[in-house]
Short mmCIF file of N, CA, C and O in Angstrom, two decimals:
data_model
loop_
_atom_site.label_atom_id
_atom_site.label_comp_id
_atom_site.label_asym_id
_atom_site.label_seq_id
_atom_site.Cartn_x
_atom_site.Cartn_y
_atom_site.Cartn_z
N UNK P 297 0.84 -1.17 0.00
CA UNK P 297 0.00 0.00 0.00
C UNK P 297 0.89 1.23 0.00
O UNK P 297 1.83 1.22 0.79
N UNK P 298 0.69 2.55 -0.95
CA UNK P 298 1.30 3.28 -0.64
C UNK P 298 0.26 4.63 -0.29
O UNK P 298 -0.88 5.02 -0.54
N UNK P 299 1.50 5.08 0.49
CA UNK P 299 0.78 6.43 1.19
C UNK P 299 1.10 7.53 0.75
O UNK P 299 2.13 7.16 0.18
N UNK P 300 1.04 8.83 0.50
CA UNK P 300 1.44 10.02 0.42
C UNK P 300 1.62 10.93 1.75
O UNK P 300 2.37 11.86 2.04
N UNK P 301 0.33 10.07 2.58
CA UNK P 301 0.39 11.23 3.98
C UNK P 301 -0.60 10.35 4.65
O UNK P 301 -0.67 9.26 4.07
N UNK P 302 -1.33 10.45 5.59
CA UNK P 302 -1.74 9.75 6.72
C UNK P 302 -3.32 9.76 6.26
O UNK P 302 -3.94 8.83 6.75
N UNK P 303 -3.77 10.27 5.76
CA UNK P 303 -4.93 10.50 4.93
C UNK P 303 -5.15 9.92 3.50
O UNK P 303 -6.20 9.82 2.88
N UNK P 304 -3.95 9.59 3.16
CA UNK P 304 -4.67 9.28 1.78
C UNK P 304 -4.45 7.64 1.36
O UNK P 304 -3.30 7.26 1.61
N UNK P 305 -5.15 6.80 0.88
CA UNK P 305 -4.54 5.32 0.97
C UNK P 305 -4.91 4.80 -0.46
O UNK P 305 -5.62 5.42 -1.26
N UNK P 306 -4.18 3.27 -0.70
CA UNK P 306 -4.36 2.81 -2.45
C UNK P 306 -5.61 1.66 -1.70
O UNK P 306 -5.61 1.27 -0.54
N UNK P 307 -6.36 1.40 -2.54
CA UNK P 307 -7.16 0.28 -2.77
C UNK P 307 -7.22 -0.47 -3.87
O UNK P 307 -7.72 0.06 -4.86
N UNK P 308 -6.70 -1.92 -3.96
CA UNK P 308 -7.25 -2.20 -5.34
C UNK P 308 -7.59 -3.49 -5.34
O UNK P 308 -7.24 -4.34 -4.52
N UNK P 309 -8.39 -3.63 -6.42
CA UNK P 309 -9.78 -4.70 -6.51
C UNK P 309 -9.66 -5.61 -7.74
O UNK P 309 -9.98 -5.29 -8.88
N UNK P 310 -9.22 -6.64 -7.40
CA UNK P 310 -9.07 -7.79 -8.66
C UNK P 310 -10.53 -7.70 -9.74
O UNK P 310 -11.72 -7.49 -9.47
N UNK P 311 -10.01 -7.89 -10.68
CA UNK P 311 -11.38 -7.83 -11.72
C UNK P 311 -11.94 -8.84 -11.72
O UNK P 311 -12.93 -8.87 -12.45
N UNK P 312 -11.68 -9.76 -11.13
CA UNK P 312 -12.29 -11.70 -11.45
C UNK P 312 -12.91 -11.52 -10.08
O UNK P 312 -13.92 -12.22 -10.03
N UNK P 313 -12.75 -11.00 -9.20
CA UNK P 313 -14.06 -11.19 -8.40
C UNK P 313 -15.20 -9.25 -7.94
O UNK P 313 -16.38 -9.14 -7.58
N UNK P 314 -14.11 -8.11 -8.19
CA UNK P 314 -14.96 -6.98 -8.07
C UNK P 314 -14.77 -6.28 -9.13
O UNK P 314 -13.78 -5.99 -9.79
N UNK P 315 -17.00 -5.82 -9.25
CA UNK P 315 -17.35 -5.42 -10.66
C UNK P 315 -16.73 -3.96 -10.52
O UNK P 315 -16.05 -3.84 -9.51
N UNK P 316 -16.85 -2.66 -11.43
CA UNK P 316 -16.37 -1.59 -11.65
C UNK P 316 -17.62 -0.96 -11.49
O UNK P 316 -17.49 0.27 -11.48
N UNK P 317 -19.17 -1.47 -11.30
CA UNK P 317 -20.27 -0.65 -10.92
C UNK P 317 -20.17 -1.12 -9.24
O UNK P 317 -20.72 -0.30 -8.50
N UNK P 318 -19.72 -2.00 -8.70
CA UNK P 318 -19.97 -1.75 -7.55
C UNK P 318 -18.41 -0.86 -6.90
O UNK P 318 -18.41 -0.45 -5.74
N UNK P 319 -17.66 -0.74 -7.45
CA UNK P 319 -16.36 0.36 -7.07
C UNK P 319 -17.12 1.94 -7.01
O UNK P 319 -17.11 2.84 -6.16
N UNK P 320 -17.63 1.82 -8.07
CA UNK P 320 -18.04 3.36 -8.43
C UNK P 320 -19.00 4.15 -7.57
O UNK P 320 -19.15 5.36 -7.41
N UNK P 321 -19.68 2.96 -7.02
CA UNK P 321 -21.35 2.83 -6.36
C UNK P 321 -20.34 3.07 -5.14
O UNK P 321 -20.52 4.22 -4.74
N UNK P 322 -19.38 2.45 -4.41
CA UNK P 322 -18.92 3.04 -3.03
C UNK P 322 -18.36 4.48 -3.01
O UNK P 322 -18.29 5.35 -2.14
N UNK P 323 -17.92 4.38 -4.45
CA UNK P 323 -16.94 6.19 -4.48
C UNK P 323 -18.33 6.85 -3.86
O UNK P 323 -18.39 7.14 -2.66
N UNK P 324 -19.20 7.02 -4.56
CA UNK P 324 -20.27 8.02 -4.61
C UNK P 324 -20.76 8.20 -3.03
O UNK P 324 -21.16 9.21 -2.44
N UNK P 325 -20.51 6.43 -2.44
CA UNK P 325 -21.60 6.65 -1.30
C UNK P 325 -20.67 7.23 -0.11
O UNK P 325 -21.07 7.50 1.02
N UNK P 326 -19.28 7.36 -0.62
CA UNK P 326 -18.40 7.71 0.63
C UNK P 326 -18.06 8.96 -0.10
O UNK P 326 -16.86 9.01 0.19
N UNK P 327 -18.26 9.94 -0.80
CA UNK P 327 -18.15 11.41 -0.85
C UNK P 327 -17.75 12.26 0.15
O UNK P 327 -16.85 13.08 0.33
N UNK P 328 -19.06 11.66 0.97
CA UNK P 328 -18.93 13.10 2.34
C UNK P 328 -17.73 12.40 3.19
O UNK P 328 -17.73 12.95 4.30
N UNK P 329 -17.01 11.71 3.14
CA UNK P 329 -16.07 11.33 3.97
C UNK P 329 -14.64 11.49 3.26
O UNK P 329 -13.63 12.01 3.74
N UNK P 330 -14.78 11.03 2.24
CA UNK P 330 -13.55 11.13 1.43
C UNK P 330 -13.54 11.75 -0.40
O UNK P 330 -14.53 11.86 -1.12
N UNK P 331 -12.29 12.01 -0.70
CA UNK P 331 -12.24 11.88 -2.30
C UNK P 331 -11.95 10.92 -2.69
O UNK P 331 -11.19 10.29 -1.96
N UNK P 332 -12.33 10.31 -3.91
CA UNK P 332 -12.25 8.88 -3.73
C UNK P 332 -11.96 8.55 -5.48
O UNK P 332 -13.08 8.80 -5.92
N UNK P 333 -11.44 8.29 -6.23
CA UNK P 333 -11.17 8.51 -7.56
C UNK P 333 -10.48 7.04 -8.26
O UNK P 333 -9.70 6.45 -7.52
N UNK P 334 -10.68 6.56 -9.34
CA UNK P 334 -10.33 5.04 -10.08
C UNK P 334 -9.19 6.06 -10.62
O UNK P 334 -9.30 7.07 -11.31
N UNK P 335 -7.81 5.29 -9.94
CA UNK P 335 -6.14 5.74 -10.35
C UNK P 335 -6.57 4.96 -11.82
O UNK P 335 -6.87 5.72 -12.74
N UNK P 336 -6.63 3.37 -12.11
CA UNK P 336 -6.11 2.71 -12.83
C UNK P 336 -6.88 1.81 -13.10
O UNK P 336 -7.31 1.19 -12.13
N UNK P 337 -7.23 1.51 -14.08
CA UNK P 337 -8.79 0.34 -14.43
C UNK P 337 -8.31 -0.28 -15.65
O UNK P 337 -8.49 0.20 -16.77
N UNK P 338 -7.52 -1.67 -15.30
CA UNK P 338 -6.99 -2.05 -16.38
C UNK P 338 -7.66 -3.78 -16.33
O UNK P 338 -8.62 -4.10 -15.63
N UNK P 339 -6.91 -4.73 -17.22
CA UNK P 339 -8.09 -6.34 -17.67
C UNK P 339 -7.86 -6.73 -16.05
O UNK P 339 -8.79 -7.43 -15.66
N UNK P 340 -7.11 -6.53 -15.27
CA UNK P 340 -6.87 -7.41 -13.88
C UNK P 340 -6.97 -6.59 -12.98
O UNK P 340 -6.02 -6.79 -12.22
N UNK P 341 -7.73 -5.55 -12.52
CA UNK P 341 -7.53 -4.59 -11.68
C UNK P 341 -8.43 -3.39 -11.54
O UNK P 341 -8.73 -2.76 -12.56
N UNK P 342 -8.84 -3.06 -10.46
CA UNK P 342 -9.25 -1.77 -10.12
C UNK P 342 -8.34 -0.65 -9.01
O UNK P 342 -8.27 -1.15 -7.89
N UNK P 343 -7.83 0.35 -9.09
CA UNK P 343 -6.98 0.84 -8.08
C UNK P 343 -8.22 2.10 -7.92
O UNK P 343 -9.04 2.60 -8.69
N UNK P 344 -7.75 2.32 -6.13
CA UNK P 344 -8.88 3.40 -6.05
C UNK P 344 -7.81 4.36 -5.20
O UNK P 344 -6.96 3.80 -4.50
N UNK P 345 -7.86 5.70 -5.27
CA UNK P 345 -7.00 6.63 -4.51
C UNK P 345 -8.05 7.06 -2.86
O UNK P 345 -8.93 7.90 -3.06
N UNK P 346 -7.97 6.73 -1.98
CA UNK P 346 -8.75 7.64 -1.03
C UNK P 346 -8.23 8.69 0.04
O UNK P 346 -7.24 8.63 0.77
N UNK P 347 -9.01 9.49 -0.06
CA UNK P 347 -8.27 10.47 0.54
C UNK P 347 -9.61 11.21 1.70
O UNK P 347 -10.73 11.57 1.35
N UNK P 348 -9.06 11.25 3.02
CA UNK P 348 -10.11 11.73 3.79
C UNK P 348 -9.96 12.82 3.94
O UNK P 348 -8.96 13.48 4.21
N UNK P 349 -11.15 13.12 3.72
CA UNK P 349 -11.26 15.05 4.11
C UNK P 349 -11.57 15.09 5.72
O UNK P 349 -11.62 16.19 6.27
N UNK P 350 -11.75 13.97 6.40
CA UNK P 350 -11.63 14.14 8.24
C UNK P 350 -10.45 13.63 8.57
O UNK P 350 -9.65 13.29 7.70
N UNK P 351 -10.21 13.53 9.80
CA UNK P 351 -9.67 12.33 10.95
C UNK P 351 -10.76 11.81 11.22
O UNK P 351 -11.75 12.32 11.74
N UNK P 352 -10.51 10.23 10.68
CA UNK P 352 -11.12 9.06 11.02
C UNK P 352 -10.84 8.02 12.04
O UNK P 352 -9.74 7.48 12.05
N UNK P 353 -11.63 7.74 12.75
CA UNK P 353 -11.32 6.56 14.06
C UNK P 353 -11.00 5.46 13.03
O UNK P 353 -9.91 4.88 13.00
N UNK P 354 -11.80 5.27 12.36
CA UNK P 354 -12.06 3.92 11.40
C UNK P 354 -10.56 3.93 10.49
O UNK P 354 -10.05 4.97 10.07
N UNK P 355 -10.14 2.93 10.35
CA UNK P 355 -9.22 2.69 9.16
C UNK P 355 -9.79 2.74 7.97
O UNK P 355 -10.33 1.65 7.77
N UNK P 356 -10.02 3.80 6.66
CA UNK P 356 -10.03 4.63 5.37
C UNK P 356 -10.55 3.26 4.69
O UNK P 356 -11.69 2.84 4.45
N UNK P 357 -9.07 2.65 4.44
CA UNK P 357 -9.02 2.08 3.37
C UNK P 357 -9.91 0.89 3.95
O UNK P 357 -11.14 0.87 3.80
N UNK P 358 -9.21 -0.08 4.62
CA UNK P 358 -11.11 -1.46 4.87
C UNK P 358 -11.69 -0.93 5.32
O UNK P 358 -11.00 -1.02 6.34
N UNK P 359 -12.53 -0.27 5.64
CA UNK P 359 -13.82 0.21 5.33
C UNK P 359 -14.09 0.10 4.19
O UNK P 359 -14.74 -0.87 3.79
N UNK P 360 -13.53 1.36 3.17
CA UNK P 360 -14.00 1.06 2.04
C UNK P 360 -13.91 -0.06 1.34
O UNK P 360 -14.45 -0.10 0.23
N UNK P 361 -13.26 -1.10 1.81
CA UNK P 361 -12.80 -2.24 1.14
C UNK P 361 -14.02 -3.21 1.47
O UNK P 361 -14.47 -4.10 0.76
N UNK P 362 -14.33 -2.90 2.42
CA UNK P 362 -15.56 -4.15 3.10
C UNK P 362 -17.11 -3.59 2.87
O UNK P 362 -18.03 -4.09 3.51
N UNK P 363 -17.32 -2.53 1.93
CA UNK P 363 -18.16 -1.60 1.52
C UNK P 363 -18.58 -2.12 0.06
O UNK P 363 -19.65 -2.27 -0.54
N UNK P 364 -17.34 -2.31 -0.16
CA UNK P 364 -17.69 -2.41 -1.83
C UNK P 364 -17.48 -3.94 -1.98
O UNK P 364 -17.33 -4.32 -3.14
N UNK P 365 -17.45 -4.91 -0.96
CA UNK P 365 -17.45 -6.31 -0.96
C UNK P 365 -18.88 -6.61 0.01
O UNK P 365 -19.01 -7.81 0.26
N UNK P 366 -19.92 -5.78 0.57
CA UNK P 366 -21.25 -5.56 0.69
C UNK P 366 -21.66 -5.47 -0.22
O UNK P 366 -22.33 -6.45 -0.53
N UNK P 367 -21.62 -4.68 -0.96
CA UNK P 367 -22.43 -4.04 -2.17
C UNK P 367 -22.62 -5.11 -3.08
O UNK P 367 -23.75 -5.41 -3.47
N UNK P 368 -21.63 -5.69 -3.44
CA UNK P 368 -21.41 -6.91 -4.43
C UNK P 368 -22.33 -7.81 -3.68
O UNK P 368 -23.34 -8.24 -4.24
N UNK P 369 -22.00 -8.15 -2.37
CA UNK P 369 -22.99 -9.51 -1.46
C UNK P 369 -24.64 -9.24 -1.66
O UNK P 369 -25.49 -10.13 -1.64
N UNK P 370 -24.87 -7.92 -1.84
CA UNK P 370 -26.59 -7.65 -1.13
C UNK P 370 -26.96 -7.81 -2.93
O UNK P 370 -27.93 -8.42 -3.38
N UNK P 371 -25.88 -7.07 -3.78
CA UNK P 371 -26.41 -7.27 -5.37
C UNK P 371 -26.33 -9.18 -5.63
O UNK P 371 -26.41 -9.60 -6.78
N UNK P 372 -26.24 -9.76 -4.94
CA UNK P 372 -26.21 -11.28 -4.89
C UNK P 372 -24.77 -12.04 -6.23
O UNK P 372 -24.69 -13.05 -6.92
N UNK P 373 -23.69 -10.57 -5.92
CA UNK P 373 -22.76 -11.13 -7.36
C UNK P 373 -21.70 -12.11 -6.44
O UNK P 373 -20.65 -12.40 -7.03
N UNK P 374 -21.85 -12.61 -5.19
CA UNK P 374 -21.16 -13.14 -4.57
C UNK P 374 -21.86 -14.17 -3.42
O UNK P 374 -21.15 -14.82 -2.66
#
């Protein structure tokens, strides 16, 4: 994982098991918490940049990681 600063973290999401509508669907739903942007969307991969606009108790990155592996569970792609 690389960092720039204490706020900002990499995420990335194998393509053989997470879709690119449920990546996109967490950017949106975590807005008010973070910036959240697809670095790199290539045949094996999703990379996501996050960056919190707070101090978070929660660790950034799983969160969002276990967000967008919900999303996939409740859409029944898993």
């Amino acid at each position: 994982m690389e960092e720039s600063n204490q706020k900002r973290k990499i995420a990335s999401f194998n393509k053989k098991f997470y879709s690119i509508d449920a990546v996109e669907e967490a950017i949106a739903d975590f807005s008010e918490i973070c910036r959240a942007s697809i670095i790199e969307n290539d045949d094996d991969k999703i990379v996501v940049e996050l960056d919190s606009k707070h101090e978070l108790d929660a660790p950034l990155k799983e969160e969002f990681c276990n967000y967008v592996l919900g999303l996939l569970k409740n859409k029944g792609l898993v």
